[in-house]
C-alpha atoms as a printed R data frame, in Angstrom:
    type eleno elety resid chain resno       x       y       z
1   ATOM     1    CA   MET     A     1  30.249 -71.522 -20.038
2   ATOM     2    CA   THR     A     2  27.207 -70.932 -17.811
3   ATOM     3    CA   ARG     A     3  23.889 -71.874 -19.373
4   ATOM     4    CA   HIS     A     4  20.798 -69.741 -18.834
5   ATOM     5    CA   LEU     A     5  17.146 -70.280 -19.744
6   ATOM     6    CA   LEU     A     6  15.731 -66.960 -20.903
7   ATOM     7    CA   ASP     A     7  13.648 -68.501 -23.688
8   ATOM     8    CA   VAL     A     8  12.918 -72.104 -24.526
9   ATOM     9    CA   ASP     A     9  15.121 -72.088 -27.631
10  ATOM    10    CA   ASP     A    10  18.150 -71.349 -25.469
11  ATOM    11    CA   LEU     A    11  18.014 -75.150 -25.411
12  ATOM    12    CA   SER     A    12  18.679 -77.266 -28.467
13  ATOM    13    CA   GLY     A    13  16.061 -79.796 -29.519
14  ATOM    14    CA   PRO     A    14  17.889 -82.711 -27.835
15  ATOM    15    CA   GLU     A    15  18.449 -80.614 -24.702
16  ATOM    16    CA   LEU     A    16  14.754 -79.762 -24.524
17  ATOM    17    CA   ASN     A    17  13.992 -83.473 -24.656
18  ATOM    18    CA   GLU     A    18  16.463 -84.032 -21.821
19  ATOM    19    CA   VAL     A    19  14.612 -81.452 -19.728
20  ATOM    20    CA   LEU     A    20  11.269 -83.045 -20.584
21  ATOM    21    CA   ALA     A    21  12.616 -86.423 -19.482
22  ATOM    22    CA   LEU     A    22  13.736 -84.923 -16.176
23  ATOM    23    CA   GLY     A    23  10.232 -83.518 -15.783
24  ATOM    24    CA   THR     A    24   8.819 -87.029 -15.587
25  ATOM    25    CA   ASP     A    25  11.541 -88.307 -13.239
26  ATOM    26    CA   THR     A    26  10.093 -88.976  -9.789
27  ATOM    27    CA   ASP     A    27  13.545 -89.165  -8.153
28  ATOM    28    CA   PRO     A    28  15.367 -85.915  -8.976
29  ATOM    29    CA   ARG     A    29  19.001 -85.397  -8.076
30  ATOM    30    CA   PRO     A    30  19.517 -83.056  -5.087
31  ATOM    31    CA   VAL     A    31  21.669 -80.690  -7.160
32  ATOM    32    CA   LEU     A    32  20.846 -77.760  -4.857
33  ATOM    33    CA   ALA     A    33  21.631 -79.528  -1.577
34  ATOM    34    CA   GLY     A    34  23.100 -76.922   0.755
35  ATOM    35    CA   ARG     A    35  22.539 -74.178  -1.821
36  ATOM    36    CA   GLY     A    36  20.197 -71.253  -2.187
37  ATOM    37    CA   ALA     A    37  17.976 -70.084  -5.037
38  ATOM    38    CA   ALA     A    38  17.058 -66.409  -5.387
39  ATOM    39    CA   LEU     A    39  13.517 -65.976  -6.696
40  ATOM    40    CA   VAL     A    40  13.031 -62.379  -7.829
41  ATOM    41    CA   PHE     A    41   9.425 -61.318  -8.467
42  ATOM    42    CA   GLU     A    42   8.805 -57.907 -10.002
43  ATOM    43    CA   LYS     A    43   5.349 -59.279 -10.848
44  ATOM    44    CA   PRO     A    44   3.439 -61.431  -8.328
45  ATOM    45    CA   SER     A    45   2.157 -64.870  -9.269
46  ATOM    46    CA   ASN     A    46   0.297 -67.744  -7.643
47  ATOM    47    CA   ARG     A    47   1.428 -70.715  -9.731
48  ATOM    48    CA   THR     A    48   4.921 -69.417 -10.483
49  ATOM    49    CA   ARG     A    49   5.869 -68.720  -6.873
50  ATOM    50    CA   ASN     A    50   4.470 -71.953  -5.467
51  ATOM    51    CA   SER     A    51   5.809 -74.191  -8.233
52  ATOM    52    CA   THR     A    52   9.303 -72.669  -8.240
53  ATOM    53    CA   GLU     A    53   9.728 -72.606  -4.476
54  ATOM    54    CA   MET     A    54   8.677 -76.241  -4.199
55  ATOM    55    CA   ALA     A    55  10.887 -77.188  -7.156
56  ATOM    56    CA   VAL     A    56  13.908 -75.759  -5.349
57  ATOM    57    CA   VAL     A    57  12.935 -77.676  -2.211
58  ATOM    58    CA   ALA     A    58  12.592 -80.889  -4.242
59  ATOM    59    CA   LEU     A    59  16.165 -80.378  -5.466
60  ATOM    60    CA   GLY     A    60  17.436 -80.012  -1.897
61  ATOM    61    CA   GLY     A    61  17.828 -76.243  -1.999
62  ATOM    62    CA   HIS     A    62  16.583 -73.243  -0.035
63  ATOM    63    CA   PRO     A    63  14.412 -70.756  -1.966
64  ATOM    64    CA   ILE     A    64  14.349 -67.088  -0.988
65  ATOM    65    CA   TYR     A    65  11.460 -65.060  -2.385
66  ATOM    66    CA   LEU     A    66  12.345 -61.441  -3.148
67  ATOM    67    CA   ARG     A    67   9.623 -58.885  -3.839
68  ATOM    68    CA   ARG     A    68  10.056 -55.991  -6.231
69  ATOM    69    CA   GLU     A    69  10.558 -53.447  -3.446
70  ATOM    70    CA   GLU     A    70  13.261 -55.578  -1.819
71  ATOM    71    CA   VAL     A    71  15.585 -55.575  -4.834
72  ATOM    72    CA   ASP     A    72  14.339 -52.462  -6.678
73  ATOM    73    CA   ILE     A    73  16.051 -53.342  -9.956
74  ATOM    74    CA   ASP     A    74  17.420 -50.240 -11.690
75  ATOM    75    CA   GLY     A    75  16.182 -48.157  -8.774
76  ATOM    76    CA   ARG     A    76  18.367 -48.649  -5.741
77  ATOM    77    CA   GLU     A    77  20.742 -50.885  -7.730
78  ATOM    78    CA   SER     A    78  21.280 -51.765 -11.354
79  ATOM    79    CA   ALA     A    79  20.127 -55.111 -12.686
80  ATOM    80    CA   GLU     A    80  23.785 -56.085 -13.002
81  ATOM    81    CA   ASP     A    81  24.604 -55.283  -9.372
82  ATOM    82    CA   VAL     A    82  21.477 -57.015  -8.104
83  ATOM    83    CA   ALA     A    83  22.510 -60.163  -9.968
84  ATOM    84    CA   ARG     A    84  26.136 -59.950  -8.792
85  ATOM    85    CA   THR     A    85  24.992 -59.630  -5.189
86  ATOM    86    CA   LEU     A    86  22.584 -62.561  -5.393
87  ATOM    87    CA   ALA     A    87  25.257 -64.722  -7.038
88  ATOM    88    CA   LEU     A    88  27.382 -64.359  -3.908
89  ATOM    89    CA   TYR     A    89  24.842 -66.327  -1.883
90  ATOM    90    CA   HIS     A    90  22.881 -68.433  -4.351
91  ATOM    91    CA   SER     A    91  23.486 -71.047  -7.036
92  ATOM    92    CA   VAL     A    92  20.629 -70.008  -9.321
93  ATOM    93    CA   ILE     A    93  18.626 -66.841  -9.941
94  ATOM    94    CA   ALA     A    94  15.053 -67.163 -11.186
95  ATOM    95    CA   ALA     A    95  13.271 -63.928 -12.029
96  ATOM    96    CA   ARG     A    96   9.798 -62.813 -13.101
97  ATOM    97    CA   VAL     A    97  10.209 -59.389 -14.668
98  ATOM    98    CA   TYR     A    98   8.483 -56.831 -16.831
99  ATOM    99    CA   ASP     A    99  11.325 -56.194 -19.284
100 ATOM   100    CA   HIS     A   100  13.140 -59.117 -20.918
101 ATOM   101    CA   ARG     A   101  16.267 -56.995 -21.285
102 ATOM   102    CA   VAL     A   102  16.623 -56.999 -17.495
103 ATOM   103    CA   LEU     A   103  17.030 -60.780 -17.579
104 ATOM   104    CA   GLN     A   104  19.609 -60.530 -20.343
105 ATOM   105    CA   ARG     A   105  21.617 -57.998 -18.359
106 ATOM   106    CA   MET     A   106  21.470 -60.164 -15.241
107 ATOM   107    CA   ALA     A   107  22.563 -63.254 -17.152
108 ATOM   108    CA   ASP     A   108  25.476 -61.364 -18.716
109 ATOM   109    CA   SER     A   109  26.709 -60.362 -15.258
110 ATOM   110    CA   VAL     A   110  26.943 -63.667 -13.381
111 ATOM   111    CA   SER     A   111  28.374 -67.148 -13.677
112 ATOM   112    CA   ILE     A   112  25.379 -68.945 -12.175
113 ATOM   113    CA   PRO     A   113  22.258 -69.925 -14.155
114 ATOM   114    CA   VAL     A   114  19.513 -67.342 -14.630
115 ATOM   115    CA   VAL     A   115  16.004 -68.678 -15.302
116 ATOM   116    CA   ASN     A   116  13.163 -66.681 -16.813
117 ATOM   117    CA   LEU     A   117   9.988 -67.067 -14.750
118 ATOM   118    CA   LEU     A   118   8.203 -64.698 -17.185
119 ATOM   119    CA   SER     A   119   9.090 -61.593 -19.127
120 ATOM   120    CA   ASP     A   120   7.324 -59.470 -21.692
121 ATOM   121    CA   HIS     A   121   9.041 -61.535 -24.391
122 ATOM   122    CA   SER     A   122   8.807 -65.136 -23.236
123 ATOM   123    CA   HIS     A   123   7.651 -67.687 -20.664
124 ATOM   124    CA   PRO     A   124   9.836 -70.781 -21.154
125 ATOM   125    CA   LEU     A   125   8.798 -72.726 -18.056
126 ATOM   126    CA   GLN     A   126   5.140 -72.454 -19.062
127 ATOM   127    CA   ALA     A   127   6.067 -73.828 -22.485
128 ATOM   128    CA   ILE     A   128   7.899 -76.759 -20.899
129 ATOM   129    CA   ALA     A   129   4.926 -77.420 -18.607
130 ATOM   130    CA   ASP     A   130   2.642 -77.356 -21.639
131 ATOM   131    CA   LEU     A   131   4.787 -79.894 -23.498
132 ATOM   132    CA   LEU     A   132   4.826 -82.165 -20.452
133 ATOM   133    CA   THR     A   133   1.023 -81.990 -20.427
134 ATOM   134    CA   ILE     A   134   0.714 -82.665 -24.150
135 ATOM   135    CA   LYS     A   135   3.187 -85.567 -24.065
136 ATOM   136    CA   ALA     A   136   1.388 -87.106 -21.097
137 ATOM   137    CA   GLU     A   137  -1.809 -87.037 -23.160
138 ATOM   138    CA   PHE     A   138  -0.541 -88.199 -26.549
139 ATOM   139    CA   GLY     A   139   2.877 -89.791 -26.022
140 ATOM   140    CA   ASP     A   140   4.517 -89.210 -29.398
141 ATOM   141    CA   VAL     A   141   3.642 -85.629 -30.349
142 ATOM   142    CA   GLU     A   142   5.539 -85.323 -33.625
143 ATOM   143    CA   GLY     A   143   3.191 -84.324 -36.436
144 ATOM   144    CA   ARG     A   144   0.382 -83.196 -34.143
145 ATOM   145    CA   THR     A   145  -0.753 -79.575 -34.101
146 ATOM   146    CA   VAL     A   146  -1.395 -76.926 -31.482
147 ATOM   147    CA   ALA     A   147  -3.730 -73.986 -32.148
148 ATOM   148    CA   TRP     A   148  -3.420 -70.732 -30.217
149 ATOM   149    CA   VAL     A   149  -6.611 -68.669 -30.144
150 ATOM   150    CA   GLY     A   150  -6.648 -65.014 -29.066
151 ATOM   151    CA   ASP     A   151  -3.872 -62.546 -28.333
152 ATOM   152    CA   TYR     A   152  -0.400 -63.430 -29.611
153 ATOM   153    CA   SER     A   153   1.655 -63.016 -26.454
154 ATOM   154    CA   ASN     A   154   4.859 -63.978 -24.686
155 ATOM   155    CA   VAL     A   155   3.190 -67.242 -23.648
156 ATOM   156    CA   ALA     A   156   2.113 -67.973 -27.231
157 ATOM   157    CA   ARG     A   157   5.600 -67.273 -28.583
158 ATOM   158    CA   SER     A   158   7.338 -69.647 -26.171
159 ATOM   159    CA   LEU     A   159   4.754 -72.403 -26.611
160 ATOM   160    CA   ALA     A   160   5.049 -72.191 -30.402
161 ATOM   161    CA   LYS     A   161   8.839 -72.410 -30.203
162 ATOM   162    CA   ALA     A   162   8.690 -75.417 -27.896
163 ATOM   163    CA   ALA     A   163   6.055 -77.161 -30.003
164 ATOM   164    CA   ALA     A   164   8.087 -76.589 -33.159
165 ATOM   165    CA   MET     A   165  11.187 -78.003 -31.477
166 ATOM   166    CA   VAL     A   166   9.419 -81.335 -30.854
167 ATOM   167    CA   GLY     A   167   7.961 -81.508 -34.369
168 ATOM   168    CA   MET     A   168   4.474 -80.137 -33.797
169 ATOM   169    CA   GLY     A   169   2.646 -77.853 -36.180
170 ATOM   170    CA   VAL     A   170   1.582 -74.452 -34.851
171 ATOM   171    CA   ARG     A   171  -1.459 -72.395 -35.783
172 ATOM   172    CA   PHE     A   172  -2.607 -68.987 -34.627
173 ATOM   173    CA   ALA     A   173  -6.048 -67.389 -34.755
174 ATOM   174    CA   CYS     A   174  -5.624 -63.755 -33.759
175 ATOM   175    CA   PRO     A   175  -7.426 -60.535 -34.650
176 ATOM   176    CA   ALA     A   176  -5.695 -58.010 -36.874
177 ATOM   177    CA   GLY     A   177  -3.041 -56.128 -34.964
178 ATOM   178    CA   TYR     A   178  -2.610 -58.912 -32.414
179 ATOM   179    CA   GLN     A   179  -1.131 -61.666 -34.588
180 ATOM   180    CA   PRO     A   180   2.456 -62.976 -34.801
181 ATOM   181    CA   GLY     A   181   4.839 -61.134 -37.071
182 ATOM   182    CA   THR     A   182   6.503 -62.653 -40.104
183 ATOM   183    CA   ALA     A   183   9.852 -62.911 -38.326
184 ATOM   184    CA   ASP     A   184   8.388 -65.061 -35.544
185 ATOM   185    CA   LEU     A   185   6.565 -67.300 -38.012
186 ATOM   186    CA   GLU     A   186   9.875 -67.856 -39.801
187 ATOM   187    CA   VAL     A   187  11.496 -68.752 -36.474
188 ATOM   188    CA   PHE     A   188   8.869 -71.436 -35.839
189 ATOM   189    CA   GLU     A   189   9.528 -72.909 -39.271
190 ATOM   190    CA   SER     A   190  13.281 -72.876 -38.680
191 ATOM   191    CA   LEU     A   191  12.820 -74.681 -35.362
192 ATOM   192    CA   GLY     A   192  11.124 -77.587 -37.113
193 ATOM   193    CA   ALA     A   193   7.378 -76.954 -37.167
194 ATOM   194    CA   PRO     A   194   5.931 -78.985 -40.076
195 ATOM   195    CA   GLU     A   195   3.050 -76.513 -40.367
196 ATOM   196    CA   VAL     A   196   2.861 -72.808 -39.488
197 ATOM   197    CA   ILE     A   197  -0.444 -71.002 -40.043
198 ATOM   198    CA   SER     A   198  -1.581 -67.545 -38.979
199 ATOM   199    CA   THR     A   199  -5.196 -66.582 -39.624
200 ATOM   200    CA   SER     A   200  -7.929 -64.320 -38.286
201 ATOM   201    CA   ASP     A   201 -10.414 -67.222 -38.420
202 ATOM   202    CA   PRO     A   202 -10.592 -69.326 -35.220
203 ATOM   203    CA   GLY     A   203 -12.433 -72.119 -37.008
204 ATOM   204    CA   GLU     A   204  -9.683 -72.450 -39.599
205 ATOM   205    CA   ALA     A   205  -6.990 -72.661 -36.933
206 ATOM   206    CA   VAL     A   206  -8.831 -75.138 -34.704
207 ATOM   207    CA   ASP     A   207 -10.110 -77.426 -37.485
208 ATOM   208    CA   GLY     A   208  -8.673 -80.892 -36.840
209 ATOM   209    CA   THR     A   209  -6.064 -79.673 -34.359
210 ATOM   210    CA   HIS     A   210  -5.009 -81.731 -31.345
211 ATOM   211    CA   VAL     A   211  -4.392 -78.994 -28.766
212 ATOM   212    CA   VAL     A   212  -6.388 -75.777 -28.377
213 ATOM   213    CA   VAL     A   213  -4.799 -73.106 -26.190
214 ATOM   214    CA   THR     A   214  -5.866 -69.631 -25.141
215 ATOM   215    CA   ASP     A   215  -5.023 -67.030 -22.530
216 ATOM   216    CA   ALA     A   216  -6.614 -63.942 -21.025
217 ATOM   217    CA   TRP     A   217  -7.445 -61.174 -23.477
218 ATOM   218    CA   TYR     A   218  -5.659 -58.700 -21.229
219 ATOM   219    CA   LEU     A   219  -2.748 -59.610 -18.986
220 ATOM   220    CA   MET     A   220  -1.263 -58.188 -15.822
221 ATOM   221    CA   GLY     A   221  -0.518 -54.536 -16.518
222 ATOM   222    CA   GLN     A   222  -3.093 -54.331 -19.328
223 ATOM   223    CA   GLU     A   223  -6.227 -54.014 -17.177
224 ATOM   224    CA   GLU     A   224  -6.869 -50.492 -18.418
225 ATOM   225    CA   GLU     A   225  -7.201 -51.943 -21.935
226 ATOM   226    CA   ALA     A   226  -9.898 -54.443 -20.956
227 ATOM   227    CA   ALA     A   227 -12.872 -52.431 -22.218
228 ATOM   228    CA   GLN     A   228 -11.130 -51.802 -25.542
229 ATOM   229    CA   ARG     A   229 -10.033 -55.404 -26.013
230 ATOM   230    CA   ARG     A   230 -13.257 -57.262 -25.138
231 ATOM   231    CA   PRO     A   231 -15.191 -56.481 -28.342
232 ATOM   232    CA   ILE     A   232 -12.102 -57.188 -30.466
233 ATOM   233    CA   PHE     A   233 -11.509 -60.604 -28.937
234 ATOM   234    CA   GLU     A   234 -15.098 -61.735 -28.346
235 ATOM   235    CA   PRO     A   235 -15.170 -63.741 -31.624
236 ATOM   236    CA   TYR     A   236 -12.120 -65.642 -30.303
237 ATOM   237    CA   ARG     A   237 -13.811 -67.055 -27.211
238 ATOM   238    CA   VAL     A   238 -13.158 -70.794 -26.921
239 ATOM   239    CA   ASP     A   239 -16.543 -72.472 -26.475
240 ATOM   240    CA   ASP     A   240 -18.013 -75.895 -27.128
241 ATOM   241    CA   ASP     A   241 -18.772 -75.076 -30.758
242 ATOM   242    CA   LEU     A   242 -15.150 -74.120 -31.448
243 ATOM   243    CA   MET     A   243 -13.794 -77.162 -29.604
244 ATOM   244    CA   GLY     A   244 -16.156 -79.270 -31.709
245 ATOM   245    CA   LEU     A   245 -14.055 -78.418 -34.773
246 ATOM   246    CA   ALA     A   246 -10.894 -79.885 -33.212
247 ATOM   247    CA   ALA     A   247  -9.829 -83.507 -33.510
248 ATOM   248    CA   GLY     A   248 -11.891 -86.023 -31.576
249 ATOM   249    CA   ASP     A   249  -9.120 -86.522 -29.023
250 ATOM   250    CA   ALA     A   250  -8.181 -82.840 -28.777
251 ATOM   251    CA   ILE     A   251  -7.478 -81.234 -25.418
252 ATOM   252    CA   PHE     A   252  -7.854 -77.678 -24.141
253 ATOM   253    CA   MET     A   253  -5.173 -75.809 -22.201
254 ATOM   254    CA   HIS     A   254  -4.867 -72.403 -20.521
255 ATOM   255    CA   CYS     A   255  -1.931 -71.172 -18.427
256 ATOM   256    CA   LEU     A   256  -4.302 -69.523 -15.898
257 ATOM   257    CA   PRO     A   257  -5.618 -67.397 -14.324
258 ATOM   258    CA   ALA     A   258  -8.667 -67.520 -16.577
259 ATOM   259    CA   HIS     A   259 -11.310 -64.851 -16.970
260 ATOM   260    CA   ARG     A   260 -14.220 -67.251 -17.077
261 ATOM   261    CA   GLY     A   261 -16.783 -66.378 -19.690
262 ATOM   262    CA   GLU     A   262 -14.389 -64.146 -21.600
263 ATOM   263    CA   GLU     A   263 -11.625 -66.040 -23.435
264 ATOM   264    CA   VAL     A   264 -13.121 -69.422 -22.473
265 ATOM   265    CA   THR     A   265 -16.502 -70.679 -21.327
266 ATOM   266    CA   ASN     A   266 -16.974 -72.613 -18.108
267 ATOM   267    CA   SER     A   267 -18.162 -75.637 -20.074
268 ATOM   268    CA   VAL     A   268 -14.782 -75.862 -21.831
269 ATOM   269    CA   LEU     A   269 -12.591 -74.875 -18.883
270 ATOM   270    CA   ASP     A   270 -14.282 -77.410 -16.606
271 ATOM   271    CA   GLY     A   271 -15.117 -79.924 -19.328
272 ATOM   272    CA   ALA     A   272 -13.815 -83.371 -20.138
273 ATOM   273    CA   ARG     A   273 -11.282 -82.062 -22.662
274 ATOM   274    CA   SER     A   274  -9.732 -79.541 -20.311
275 ATOM   275    CA   ARG     A   275  -6.238 -80.251 -19.000
276 ATOM   276    CA   VAL     A   276  -5.713 -76.944 -17.215
277 ATOM   277    CA   TRP     A   277  -5.102 -78.520 -13.801
278 ATOM   278    CA   PRO     A   278  -2.540 -81.115 -14.950
279 ATOM   279    CA   GLU     A   279  -0.985 -78.237 -16.898
280 ATOM   280    CA   ALA     A   280  -0.793 -76.142 -13.730
281 ATOM   281    CA   ALA     A   281   0.674 -79.081 -11.799
282 ATOM   282    CA   ASN     A   282   3.335 -79.454 -14.466
283 ATOM   283    CA   ARG     A   283   4.610 -75.970 -13.667
284 ATOM   284    CA   PHE     A   284   6.346 -77.637 -10.705
285 ATOM   285    CA   ASN     A   285   7.793 -80.393 -12.876
286 ATOM   286    CA   ALA     A   286   8.956 -77.880 -15.474
287 ATOM   287    CA   ALA     A   287  10.717 -75.672 -12.925
288 ATOM   288    CA   ARG     A   288  12.307 -78.642 -11.201
289 ATOM   289    CA   ALA     A   289  13.519 -80.163 -14.455
290 ATOM   290    CA   ALA     A   290  14.883 -76.932 -15.902
291 ATOM   291    CA   ILE     A   291  16.775 -75.986 -12.750
292 ATOM   292    CA   GLU     A   292  18.113 -79.515 -12.321
293 ATOM   293    CA   TRP     A   293  19.386 -79.510 -15.904
294 ATOM   294    CA   LEU     A   294  20.941 -76.043 -15.715
295 ATOM   295    CA   VAL     A   295  22.654 -76.599 -12.379
296 ATOM   296    CA   GLY     A   296  23.847 -79.989 -13.615
297 ATOM   297    CA   GLN     A   297  25.582 -78.243 -16.523
298 ATOM   298    CA   ALA     A   298  27.284 -75.706 -14.259
299 ATOM   299    CA   ASN     A   299  30.511 -76.025 -12.307
300 ATOM   300    CA   LEU     A   300  29.389 -74.001  -9.313
301 ATOM   301    CA   PRO     A   301  31.841 -72.951  -6.589
302 ATOM   302    CA   GLY     A   302  30.816 -73.058  -2.976
303 ATOM   303    CA   ILE     A   303  29.257 -70.064  -1.267
304 ATOM   304    CA   GLY     A   304  31.933 -67.630  -0.118
305 ATOM   305    CA   ASN     A   305  34.290 -68.626  -2.945
306 ATOM   306    CA   ARG     A   306  32.689 -66.528  -5.651
């Protein structure tokens, strides 16, 4: 059975640890030697494109970047037929899409791994990169806590799942109407989080925590909501005073790009506690590790025999 990575909990806890171990391996197996990887981007990205292309290269493969207008999913061809076509030439499909259901349809149509590079529901490779960053800082992370401040998003959901799977507590400080639902909080508990807290008070969430994380108040496709969102989220800006409530060895993370002065101040983003650049670098390690693990699980036929 072909394994896909559409959300981080498509992996079991032990499998996630296997992927994390591969992420620190400086001598990856060339599992894509002589093979192609189709990288489908409905949404453009700086870090995602560069990290994924170079990850494929590190695994011996040949990445092909496909823009939205080149594949035109559900326009010129259905998501299923796009995936079936790409599977004729490639050994993995990695896609950055608007609608998570598109990824599910693609994965259901092919016998090669499909990797989520971002959807409206989840961002598993960012979560893996975040765990690599946290583990590099603290080593044993079990029993530590991560606090998400701001808008509960696809990135927040995947990070909370991943943190729960390695035994970390998860806290959220979000304004009313932008917080996680009860069903998601129950998922985090079921995945092993020793503590799950959702509050509207940033100070309560950050108090004594080991990792403080935020993201832009409005994401790609939400720019028209910026004026409406700014006054709602202004009390959730991560500044030096808020970081001062965290544990003495706490770190700050942000998946980038950051709107400096909005969700985070320059003094935090560029400060001694910030790990945003190691976090960004780990996007490469996360992509490489996830693809290596998935392809290693697959029994892939040669090109032309599919």
